[in-house]
Every structure is written in C-alpha cells, then in structure tokens.
mmCIF file of C-alpha atoms (C1' of nucleotides) and ligand atoms in Angstrom:
data_model
loop_
_atom_site.group_PDB
_atom_site.id
_atom_site.type_symbol
_atom_site.label_atom_id
_atom_site.label_comp_id
_atom_site.label_asym_id
_atom_site.label_seq_id
_atom_site.Cartn_x
_atom_site.Cartn_y
_atom_site.Cartn_z
ATOM 1 C CA UNK A 1 -121.687 68.777 -34.217
ATOM 2 C CA UNK A 2 -125.162 70.152 -33.825
ATOM 3 C CA UNK A 3 -124.649 71.259 -30.249
ATOM 4 C CA UNK A 4 -122.606 74.136 -28.961
ATOM 5 C CA UNK A 5 -120.250 71.826 -27.159
ATOM 6 C CA UNK A 6 -117.560 74.394 -26.418
ATOM 7 C CA UNK A 7 -120.008 76.577 -24.561
ATOM 8 C CA UNK A 8 -121.551 73.647 -22.718
ATOM 9 C CA UNK A 9 -118.149 72.466 -21.513
ATOM 10 C CA UNK A 10 -116.984 75.966 -20.603
ATOM 11 C CA UNK A 11 -120.056 76.758 -18.559
ATOM 12 C CA UNK A 12 -119.416 73.559 -16.610
ATOM 13 C CA UNK A 13 -115.789 74.427 -15.964
ATOM 14 C CA UNK A 14 -114.324 71.905 -18.387
ATOM 15 C CA UNK A 15 -111.848 73.398 -20.837
ATOM 16 C CA UNK A 16 -112.960 72.429 -24.338
ATOM 17 C CA UNK A 17 -110.511 70.370 -26.365
ATOM 18 C CA UNK A 18 -111.144 68.493 -29.613
ATOM 19 C CA UNK A 19 -111.129 65.156 -27.760
ATOM 20 C CA UNK A 20 -113.578 66.330 -25.118
ATOM 21 C CA UNK A 21 -115.790 68.003 -27.689
ATOM 22 C CA UNK A 22 -116.107 64.939 -29.872
ATOM 23 C CA UNK A 23 -116.853 62.709 -26.877
ATOM 24 C CA UNK A 24 -119.423 65.083 -25.398
ATOM 25 C CA UNK A 25 -121.004 65.609 -28.794
ATOM 26 C CA UNK A 26 -121.391 61.896 -29.329
ATOM 27 C CA UNK A 27 -122.993 61.458 -25.929
ATOM 28 C CA UNK A 28 -125.407 64.302 -26.578
ATOM 29 C CA UNK A 29 -126.554 62.990 -29.919
ATOM 30 C CA UNK A 30 -126.880 59.293 -29.041
ATOM 31 C CA UNK A 31 -129.646 57.868 -26.930
ATOM 32 C CA UNK A 32 -128.086 54.482 -26.440
ATOM 33 C CA UNK A 33 -126.436 54.897 -23.009
ATOM 34 C CA UNK A 34 -123.059 53.631 -24.235
ATOM 35 C CA UNK A 35 -120.230 52.049 -22.292
ATOM 36 C CA UNK A 36 -116.779 53.642 -22.223
ATOM 37 C CA UNK A 37 -115.581 51.311 -24.936
ATOM 38 C CA UNK A 38 -118.597 52.040 -27.116
ATOM 39 C CA UNK A 39 -117.758 55.734 -26.783
ATOM 40 C CA UNK A 40 -114.159 55.008 -27.721
ATOM 41 C CA UNK A 41 -115.153 53.003 -30.800
ATOM 42 C CA UNK A 42 -117.684 55.612 -31.891
ATOM 43 C CA UNK A 43 -115.375 58.639 -31.753
ATOM 44 C CA UNK A 44 -111.844 57.394 -32.342
ATOM 45 C CA UNK A 45 -111.902 58.029 -36.089
ATOM 46 C CA UNK A 46 -113.448 61.462 -35.794
ATOM 47 C CA UNK A 47 -110.164 63.033 -34.724
ATOM 48 C CA UNK A 48 -107.097 63.726 -36.881
ATOM 49 C CA UNK A 49 -104.883 62.249 -34.149
ATOM 50 C CA UNK A 50 -104.821 58.923 -32.345
ATOM 51 C CA UNK A 51 -107.188 58.776 -29.396
ATOM 52 C CA UNK A 52 -106.092 57.104 -26.184
ATOM 53 C CA UNK A 53 -108.443 55.076 -24.056
ATOM 54 C CA UNK A 54 -107.027 56.985 -21.097
ATOM 55 C CA UNK A 55 -108.379 60.187 -22.615
ATOM 56 C CA UNK A 56 -111.813 58.631 -23.041
ATOM 57 C CA UNK A 57 -111.892 57.555 -19.400
ATOM 58 C CA UNK A 58 -110.424 60.858 -18.208
ATOM 59 C CA UNK A 59 -113.006 62.768 -20.199
ATOM 60 C CA UNK A 60 -115.952 60.648 -19.098
ATOM 61 C CA UNK A 61 -114.923 61.013 -15.466
ATOM 62 C CA UNK A 62 -114.410 64.752 -15.896
ATOM 63 C CA UNK A 63 -117.827 65.144 -17.509
ATOM 64 C CA UNK A 64 -119.478 63.171 -14.711
ATOM 65 C CA UNK A 65 -117.730 65.276 -12.068
ATOM 66 C CA UNK A 66 -118.703 68.468 -13.888
ATOM 67 C CA UNK A 67 -122.333 67.386 -14.091
ATOM 68 C CA UNK A 68 -122.471 67.284 -17.885
ATOM 69 C CA UNK A 69 -123.303 63.564 -18.000
ATOM 70 C CA UNK A 70 -124.140 60.864 -15.496
ATOM 71 C CA UNK A 71 -123.156 57.268 -14.924
ATOM 72 C CA UNK A 72 -125.833 54.621 -14.898
ATOM 73 C CA UNK A 73 -126.023 50.886 -14.958
ATOM 74 C CA UNK A 74 -128.448 48.247 -16.157
ATOM 75 C CA UNK A 75 -126.799 44.859 -15.966
ATOM 76 C CA UNK A 76 -124.770 44.552 -12.807
ATOM 77 C CA UNK A 77 -121.197 45.490 -13.508
ATOM 78 C CA UNK A 78 -121.335 47.486 -16.739
ATOM 79 C CA UNK A 79 -121.003 51.242 -16.414
ATOM 80 C CA UNK A 80 -122.893 53.280 -18.987
ATOM 81 C CA UNK A 81 -122.970 57.006 -19.674
ATOM 82 C CA UNK A 82 -126.005 59.188 -20.185
ATOM 83 C CA UNK A 83 -126.059 62.809 -21.351
ATOM 84 C CA UNK A 84 -129.730 63.145 -20.546
ATOM 85 C CA UNK A 85 -129.578 65.091 -17.293
ATOM 86 C CA UNK A 86 -133.302 65.687 -16.981
ATOM 87 C CA UNK A 87 -135.087 63.954 -14.129
ATOM 88 C CA UNK A 88 -135.797 60.552 -15.585
ATOM 89 C CA UNK A 89 -135.798 56.811 -15.002
ATOM 90 C CA UNK A 90 -134.833 53.883 -17.213
ATOM 91 C CA UNK A 91 -136.712 51.148 -18.983
ATOM 92 C CA UNK A 92 -134.579 48.158 -20.004
ATOM 93 C CA UNK A 93 -135.817 45.830 -22.730
ATOM 94 C CA UNK A 94 -134.974 42.452 -21.241
ATOM 95 C CA UNK A 95 -134.567 40.906 -24.685
ATOM 96 C CA UNK A 96 -132.337 43.393 -26.463
ATOM 97 C CA UNK A 97 -130.867 45.189 -23.469
ATOM 98 C CA UNK A 98 -131.808 48.515 -25.052
ATOM 99 C CA UNK A 99 -132.381 51.343 -22.614
ATOM 100 C CA UNK A 100 -135.193 53.881 -22.920
ATOM 101 C CA UNK A 101 -135.514 57.098 -20.990
ATOM 102 C CA UNK A 102 -138.694 57.465 -18.950
ATOM 103 C CA UNK A 103 -139.454 61.028 -17.844
ATOM 104 C CA UNK A 104 -139.904 61.388 -14.095
ATOM 105 C CA UNK A 105 -143.448 62.691 -14.606
ATOM 106 C CA UNK A 106 -144.347 59.329 -16.106
ATOM 107 C CA UNK A 107 -144.296 57.933 -12.621
ATOM 108 C CA UNK A 108 -147.455 59.437 -11.276
ATOM 109 C CA UNK A 109 -146.922 58.886 -7.633
ATOM 110 C CA UNK A 110 -144.314 57.352 -5.468
ATOM 111 C CA UNK A 111 -144.872 57.744 -1.772
ATOM 112 C CA UNK A 112 -142.264 56.335 0.532
ATOM 113 C CA UNK A 113 -142.984 55.504 4.142
ATOM 114 C CA UNK A 114 -139.414 55.335 5.358
ATOM 115 C CA UNK A 115 -139.925 56.817 8.801
ATOM 116 C CA UNK A 116 -137.703 59.344 10.526
ATOM 117 C CA UNK A 117 -134.496 57.449 10.145
ATOM 118 C CA UNK A 118 -134.093 57.863 6.397
ATOM 119 C CA UNK A 119 -133.801 61.176 4.619
ATOM 120 C CA UNK A 120 -134.345 60.792 0.875
ATOM 121 C CA UNK A 121 -132.185 62.839 -1.472
ATOM 122 C CA UNK A 122 -133.255 61.204 -4.705
ATOM 123 C CA UNK A 123 -134.405 57.919 -6.072
ATOM 124 C CA UNK A 124 -134.102 56.111 -9.317
ATOM 125 C CA UNK A 125 -136.464 53.559 -10.797
ATOM 126 C CA UNK A 126 -135.146 50.918 -13.156
ATOM 127 C CA UNK A 127 -137.918 49.156 -15.024
ATOM 128 C CA UNK A 128 -137.409 45.820 -16.756
ATOM 129 C CA UNK A 129 -139.748 44.606 -19.426
ATOM 130 C CA UNK A 130 -140.393 44.108 -23.112
ATOM 131 C CA UNK A 131 -140.822 46.618 -25.888
ATOM 132 C CA UNK A 132 -143.692 45.713 -28.187
ATOM 133 C CA UNK A 133 -143.625 45.314 -31.986
ATOM 134 C CA UNK B 1 -124.850 28.040 10.955
ATOM 135 C CA UNK B 2 -128.286 28.991 12.164
ATOM 136 C CA UNK B 3 -130.011 28.163 8.897
ATOM 137 C CA UNK B 4 -130.727 24.822 7.377
ATOM 138 C CA UNK B 5 -128.448 25.491 4.462
ATOM 139 C CA UNK B 6 -128.292 21.964 3.144
ATOM 140 C CA UNK B 7 -132.037 21.821 2.750
ATOM 141 C CA UNK B 8 -132.211 25.279 1.216
ATOM 142 C CA UNK B 9 -129.599 24.388 -1.376
ATOM 143 C CA UNK B 10 -131.123 21.002 -2.117
ATOM 144 C CA UNK B 11 -134.595 22.362 -2.655
ATOM 145 C CA UNK B 12 -133.107 24.786 -5.175
ATOM 146 C CA UNK B 13 -131.278 22.044 -7.019
ATOM 147 C CA UNK B 14 -127.805 22.975 -5.787
ATOM 148 C CA UNK B 15 -125.909 20.072 -4.290
ATOM 149 C CA UNK B 16 -124.720 21.122 -0.838
ATOM 150 C CA UNK B 17 -120.973 21.142 -0.273
ATOM 151 C CA UNK B 18 -119.039 22.665 2.632
ATOM 152 C CA UNK B 19 -117.888 25.549 0.410
ATOM 153 C CA UNK B 20 -121.385 26.300 -0.837
ATOM 154 C CA UNK B 21 -122.862 25.959 2.629
ATOM 155 C CA UNK B 22 -120.463 28.392 4.231
ATOM 156 C CA UNK B 23 -120.946 30.940 1.451
ATOM 157 C CA UNK B 24 -124.737 30.667 1.480
ATOM 158 C CA UNK B 25 -124.784 30.794 5.263
ATOM 159 C CA UNK B 26 -122.731 33.961 5.310
ATOM 160 C CA UNK B 27 -125.015 35.608 2.770
ATOM 161 C CA UNK B 28 -128.103 34.634 4.750
ATOM 162 C CA UNK B 29 -126.832 35.986 8.008
ATOM 163 C CA UNK B 30 -125.309 39.236 6.783
ATOM 164 C CA UNK B 31 -127.344 42.231 5.729
ATOM 165 C CA UNK B 32 -124.483 44.105 4.135
ATOM 166 C CA UNK B 33 -124.936 43.221 0.451
ATOM 167 C CA UNK B 34 -121.310 42.156 0.052
ATOM 168 C CA UNK B 35 -119.172 42.010 -3.079
ATOM 169 C CA UNK B 36 -117.643 38.725 -4.236
ATOM 170 C CA UNK B 37 -114.355 39.635 -2.623
ATOM 171 C CA UNK B 38 -116.043 40.548 0.658
ATOM 172 C CA UNK B 39 -117.669 37.124 0.626
ATOM 173 C CA UNK B 40 -114.304 35.509 -0.045
ATOM 174 C CA UNK B 41 -112.627 37.374 2.824
ATOM 175 C CA UNK B 42 -115.478 36.611 5.200
ATOM 176 C CA UNK B 43 -115.604 32.868 4.653
ATOM 177 C CA UNK B 44 -112.125 31.752 3.620
ATOM 178 C CA UNK B 45 -111.013 30.904 7.145
ATOM 179 C CA UNK B 46 -114.191 29.054 8.021
ATOM 180 C CA UNK B 47 -113.154 26.005 6.034
ATOM 181 C CA UNK B 48 -110.470 23.455 6.913
ATOM 182 C CA UNK B 49 -109.139 23.657 3.343
ATOM 183 C CA UNK B 50 -107.952 26.501 1.165
ATOM 184 C CA UNK B 51 -110.760 28.284 -0.633
ATOM 185 C CA UNK B 52 -110.337 29.327 -4.239
ATOM 186 C CA UNK B 53 -111.731 32.552 -5.588
ATOM 187 C CA UNK B 54 -113.011 30.515 -8.516
ATOM 188 C CA UNK B 55 -115.171 28.548 -6.112
ATOM 189 C CA UNK B 56 -116.562 31.746 -4.649
ATOM 190 C CA UNK B 57 -117.497 33.060 -8.083
ATOM 191 C CA UNK B 58 -118.813 29.670 -9.210
ATOM 192 C CA UNK B 59 -120.930 29.395 -6.088
ATOM 193 C CA UNK B 60 -122.270 32.938 -6.280
ATOM 194 C CA UNK B 61 -123.235 32.449 -9.924
ATOM 195 C CA UNK B 62 -124.808 29.087 -9.150
ATOM 196 C CA UNK B 63 -126.819 30.564 -6.285
ATOM 197 C CA UNK B 64 -128.016 33.420 -8.497
ATOM 198 C CA UNK B 65 -129.036 31.004 -11.255
ATOM 199 C CA UNK B 66 -130.798 28.789 -8.732
ATOM 200 C CA UNK B 67 -132.692 31.739 -7.308
ATOM 201 C CA UNK B 68 -131.191 31.497 -3.825
ATOM 202 C CA UNK B 69 -129.643 34.964 -3.976
ATOM 203 C CA UNK B 70 -129.712 37.913 -6.342
ATOM 204 C CA UNK B 71 -127.204 40.317 -7.796
ATOM 205 C CA UNK B 72 -127.632 44.009 -7.181
ATOM 206 C CA UNK B 73 -125.601 47.141 -7.579
ATOM 207 C CA UNK B 74 -125.344 50.510 -5.904
ATOM 208 C CA UNK B 75 -122.299 52.322 -7.224
ATOM 209 C CA UNK B 76 -121.976 51.831 -10.954
ATOM 210 C CA UNK B 77 -119.737 48.905 -11.667
ATOM 211 C CA UNK B 78 -119.636 46.957 -8.395
ATOM 212 C CA UNK B 79 -121.656 43.765 -8.237
ATOM 213 C CA UNK B 80 -123.123 42.929 -4.841
ATOM 214 C CA UNK B 81 -125.006 39.885 -3.606
ATOM 215 C CA UNK B 82 -128.214 39.814 -1.623
ATOM 216 C CA UNK B 83 -129.829 36.780 0.005
ATOM 217 C CA UNK B 84 -132.983 38.717 0.749
ATOM 218 C CA UNK B 85 -135.274 37.424 -1.977
ATOM 219 C CA UNK B 86 -138.415 39.119 -0.743
ATOM 220 C CA UNK B 87 -139.836 41.878 -2.916
ATOM 221 C CA UNK B 88 -137.838 44.872 -1.793
ATOM 222 C CA UNK B 89 -135.956 47.982 -2.841
ATOM 223 C CA UNK B 90 -132.712 49.542 -1.623
ATOM 224 C CA UNK B 91 -131.795 52.607 0.348
ATOM 225 C CA UNK B 92 -128.165 53.678 0.021
ATOM 226 C CA UNK B 93 -126.648 55.943 2.667
ATOM 227 C CA UNK B 94 -124.722 58.399 0.509
ATOM 228 C CA UNK B 95 -122.163 58.983 3.257
ATOM 229 C CA UNK B 96 -121.254 55.458 4.312
ATOM 230 C CA UNK B 97 -122.439 53.552 1.268
ATOM 231 C CA UNK B 98 -124.355 51.199 3.555
ATOM 232 C CA UNK B 99 -127.368 49.542 1.959
ATOM 233 C CA UNK B 100 -130.699 49.057 3.703
ATOM 234 C CA UNK B 101 -133.530 46.857 2.533
ATOM 235 C CA UNK B 102 -136.822 48.619 1.971
ATOM 236 C CA UNK B 103 -139.846 46.296 1.748
ATOM 237 C CA UNK B 104 -141.865 46.716 -1.425
ATOM 238 C CA UNK B 105 -144.977 47.604 0.621
ATOM 239 C CA UNK B 106 -143.106 50.669 1.856
ATOM 240 C CA UNK B 107 -143.660 52.190 -1.533
ATOM 241 C CA UNK B 108 -147.332 52.886 -1.317
ATOM 242 C CA UNK B 109 -148.065 53.502 -4.907
ATOM 243 C CA UNK B 110 -146.161 53.557 -8.115
ATOM 244 C CA UNK B 111 -148.231 54.006 -11.223
ATOM 245 C CA UNK B 112 -146.450 54.022 -14.511
ATOM 246 C CA UNK B 113 -147.938 55.588 -17.604
ATOM 247 C CA UNK B 114 -145.728 53.923 -20.159
ATOM 248 C CA UNK B 115 -148.281 53.452 -22.916
ATOM 249 C CA UNK B 116 -148.844 50.391 -25.043
ATOM 250 C CA UNK B 117 -145.264 50.063 -26.209
ATOM 251 C CA UNK B 118 -143.737 48.985 -22.918
ATOM 252 C CA UNK B 119 -144.715 45.886 -20.983
ATOM 253 C CA UNK B 120 -143.416 46.008 -17.418
ATOM 254 C CA UNK B 121 -142.082 42.798 -15.879
ATOM 255 C CA UNK B 122 -140.661 44.283 -12.706
ATOM 256 C CA UNK B 123 -139.088 47.433 -11.433
ATOM 257 C CA UNK B 124 -136.562 48.312 -8.809
ATOM 258 C CA UNK B 125 -136.244 51.518 -6.869
ATOM 259 C CA UNK B 126 -132.866 52.624 -5.577
ATOM 260 C CA UNK B 127 -133.130 55.404 -3.049
ATOM 261 C CA UNK B 128 -130.183 57.611 -2.115
ATOM 262 C CA UNK B 129 -130.118 59.600 1.080
ATOM 263 C CA UNK B 130 -128.841 59.896 4.601
ATOM 264 C CA UNK B 131 -129.462 57.749 7.616
ATOM 265 C CA UNK B 132 -130.104 59.809 10.734
ATOM 266 C CA UNK B 133 -128.293 59.578 14.087
ATOM 267 C "C1'" DT C 1 -88.709 83.219 -26.836
ATOM 268 C "C1'" DC C 2 -89.202 80.586 -22.763
ATOM 269 C "C1'" DC C 3 -91.628 78.417 -19.390
ATOM 270 C "C1'" DA C 4 -95.195 76.337 -16.716
ATOM 271 C "C1'" DC C 5 -99.000 73.756 -16.825
ATOM 272 C "C1'" DG C 6 -102.815 71.229 -18.346
ATOM 273 C "C1'" DG C 7 -103.966 67.695 -21.665
ATOM 274 C "C1'" DT C 8 -102.921 63.661 -24.322
ATOM 275 C "C1'" DT C 9 -100.584 59.508 -25.343
ATOM 276 C "C1'" DA C 10 -98.917 54.579 -25.176
ATOM 277 C "C1'" DG C 11 -98.301 51.246 -22.422
ATOM 278 C "C1'" DA C 12 -97.882 49.214 -17.757
ATOM 279 C "C1'" DA C 13 -100.436 48.090 -13.682
ATOM 280 C "C1'" DT C 14 -104.510 46.836 -11.232
ATOM 281 C "C1'" DT C 15 -108.869 44.702 -10.432
ATOM 282 C "C1'" DA C 16 -112.924 41.881 -11.123
ATOM 283 C "C1'" DG C 17 -114.204 37.984 -13.137
ATOM 284 C "C1'" DT C 18 -113.769 33.761 -16.191
ATOM 285 C "C1'" DC C 19 -111.419 29.802 -17.978
ATOM 286 C "C1'" DT C 20 -108.364 25.723 -17.876
ATOM 287 C "C1'" DA C 21 -106.393 21.660 -16.484
ATOM 288 C "C1'" DA C 22 -105.184 18.873 -12.807
ATOM 289 C "C1'" DA C 23 -106.426 17.045 -8.345
ATOM 290 C "C1'" DT C 24 -110.274 15.523 -5.131
ATOM 291 C "C1'" DA C 25 -114.418 13.866 -3.445
ATOM 292 C "C1'" DC C 26 -117.990 10.957 -3.741
ATOM 293 C "C1'" DA C 27 -122.093 8.296 -5.148
ATOM 294 C "C1'" DG C 28 -123.545 4.240 -7.309
ATOM 295 C "C1'" DA C 29 -122.280 -0.371 -9.481
ATOM 296 C "C1'" DC C 30 -120.249 -4.354 -8.654
ATOM 297 C "C1'" DG D 1 -114.906 -2.754 0.277
ATOM 298 C "C1'" DT D 2 -113.152 -1.582 -4.419
ATOM 299 C "C1'" DC D 3 -113.903 0.487 -8.900
ATOM 300 C "C1'" DT D 4 -115.170 4.089 -11.664
ATOM 301 C "C1'" DG D 5 -117.561 8.010 -13.704
ATOM 302 C "C1'" DT D 6 -119.082 12.505 -12.623
ATOM 303 C "C1'" DA D 7 -119.253 16.747 -10.010
ATOM 304 C "C1'" DT D 8 -116.551 19.902 -7.435
ATOM 305 C "C1'" DT D 9 -112.625 22.366 -6.117
ATOM 306 C "C1'" DT D 10 -108.196 24.293 -6.734
ATOM 307 C "C1'" DA D 11 -104.227 27.230 -8.405
ATOM 308 C "C1'" DG D 12 -103.004 29.783 -11.718
ATOM 309 C "C1'" DA D 13 -103.485 31.586 -16.436
ATOM 310 C "C1'" DC D 14 -106.268 34.578 -18.944
ATOM 311 C "C1'" DT D 15 -109.407 38.523 -20.237
ATOM 312 C "C1'" DA D 16 -111.667 42.827 -19.955
ATOM 313 C "C1'" DA D 17 -112.503 47.189 -17.708
ATOM 314 C "C1'" DT D 18 -110.328 50.818 -15.614
ATOM 315 C "C1'" DT D 19 -106.598 53.481 -13.560
ATOM 316 C "C1'" DC D 20 -101.907 54.854 -13.278
ATOM 317 C "C1'" DT D 21 -97.403 56.441 -15.006
ATOM 318 C "C1'" DA D 22 -94.195 58.882 -17.306
ATOM 319 C "C1'" DA D 23 -93.045 61.033 -21.418
ATOM 320 C "C1'" DC D 24 -94.618 64.150 -24.721
ATOM 321 C "C1'" DC D 25 -97.328 68.029 -26.718
ATOM 322 C "C1'" DG D 26 -99.548 72.832 -27.111
ATOM 323 C "C1'" DT D 27 -100.690 77.091 -25.599
ATOM 324 C "C1'" DG D 28 -101.024 81.263 -23.102
ATOM 325 C "C1'" DG D 29 -98.629 84.395 -20.320
ATOM 326 C "C1'" DA D 30 -93.976 86.468 -18.408
HETATM 327 MN MN1 LIG E 1 -116.251 56.022 -12.537
HETATM 328 MN MN1 LIG E 2 -122.483 37.595 -12.865
HETATM 329 ZN ZN1 LIG E 3 -131.144 57.994 -19.533
HETATM 330 ZN ZN1 LIG E 4 -131.491 43.794 -0.386
#
DNA sequence: TCCACGGTTAGAATTAGTCTAAATACAGAC
DNA sequence: GTCTGTATTTAGACTAATTCTAACCGTGGA
C-alpha cells in the first residue's frame, strides 16, 4: 500500500477496515477502470480472511457515495469503477476495450448552445477510437 | 403506426414481422429512450398473441445490429434504446432522469488534443443538469 | 465484563439478459 | 393447394450482476 488509505477513507467519512483499505488501495493503484468482479478477483487473496462479494459491493457503493471513487461505463451495461477523481474524460480503444483517462484540459473548447431551458451541471465525453502501435 | 415500418426494416435487411414492427414503431414514436423492459411493457398488449421477452431482446439486438436503433446508457448499468440515429448527444435531467436529445451541431466546437497515439472514431457527450420550469 | 452497533459473511433472492427446445408461420417447389 | 425447409416466436431454463437477509464477528464505551 503506497497510499495513506486510512487517512483518505477517514477524511471522507468512511471508517477504515482491512477490507475497505485493500479495495480502495487497489483502485488507487490501477488505471484499468475495473468491474466489481475484477476488483473482487484482484483483492480477495490479499486478506487473511475470506472476502465476501457483498463486502466488495458494499464497499464500492460506500466509496462512490463518499466521493472517493466514481462509477463509469463504456460498453452499455457494465459498471466500472474509477479512483481518478480529477476532471477528466475517457478514451475507449474499440479493439481492446482498454480505457484511457483524458484530462479535461485536453478538450480545448466545448461550447453548448442549449438555450434557457437546460442548466448544465457537468458533462462527460466518451471518445471511441484506436490506440496506435 | 405512422411510420412505414415494413419498408424501414426491409431496407435494413430485417424481415418485417408483426412483433418487430410494433417494437420498431414504438421506438420511433417515443422519445423516452426506454429500457428493454419498458419496451416490453409498452408493446405487449398491441399484439393479438402473447409476446415473449426473448422476442423483445432478439428484436432489439437485431435492430441495433442492423443500424435501425442504437444502445445508449445514462445511469451506469442500465441499457436504453434510441431510434434517433442522427448525430446527437444526450442531456440527462438529474432530477427526473429524463433524457433529451441534443443535436451534434449544438456543440459548437470540440477540439481534442490527443496526440499521435489516439485515433478518434467518434465521441459522445453526456450532459447532466436540470431542465427549467 | 457486557453491550450495542457497525461491519462482514455465506447464501438466498432479484433482475437483466441469453439460451434452448418445441411450436408456428411462411415462402418457394412441386 | 400441399409439401417442406427455414426463419421466427414462445415459454421457460439458465447465467451473471447485484442486492438482500440473517447470522456472526469485533471493538469501543458504559
Ligand atoms: Mn451502483
Ligand atoms: Mn446488447
Ligand atoms: Zn477515468
Ligand atoms: Zn437520443
């Protein structure tokens, strides 16, 4: 664990436990936007006790609610989790399905002409394409 | 049925059947980006025979493959269907969850500075906000 | 020490979606 | 018009993702 997980969880109002720490730590170190089951597979052997899927889901939902991570989606229907909470968008390699973070500043300008009826809180750009090499 | 469904399906290589026609017709007339189950509920009594969920899913998948409709998603994990095939983005009312189509021209400019590594095929903007009144 | 409470667990339940096998519908051949 | 092969539909079984339930810890405070 390279990150100070306990402090991160505490400052977000989530009581640190070994299960939560190992899940949050995995999410912070990976960049692969894993599904719940990928999180489960990745961390289940890192604890001295058995890990329940219910705990994984409970923890992921708690972390989302606390603002430590966010949900995102690429293919319709598969929920993925992302510990990168900076303002960013996503590039999806249409061949491999791999997801890359694209900083918000990378999108130079996006002007919306939505009229008076729509008040924009935030927007998210999902980009589909190919990664070279 | 206001639309010429049979012709639409035929020109896309989907053999028209009563089940497919009623499903496609519903998708063309609604603007609500329904889920598979919402489609099922909306059309099941419009046929003289019982309608199977399998047929709804088969038809939706066939229409997506044929390019008659597209899948989209707002909340993580729920697949929705959209018969608007024009180039457009989506505005989600964060209170009601209602989805509004935003023509692509509404977004005046979006310049991406992704470098040589990423080749963009398409992108989609999901906007979250409130609808006034 | 005892208790209350939050957290975890295994497994059951639910839900969305796919698969299977049997029944139907139907277009073309005769 | 009948025959027959193929496509479609159907009900229900199945699977996978997620939530729920109820029992079981573990810990900090009375
Ligand atoms: Mn969720
Ligand atoms: Mn699908
Ligand atoms: Zn990300
Ligand atoms: Zn749309």
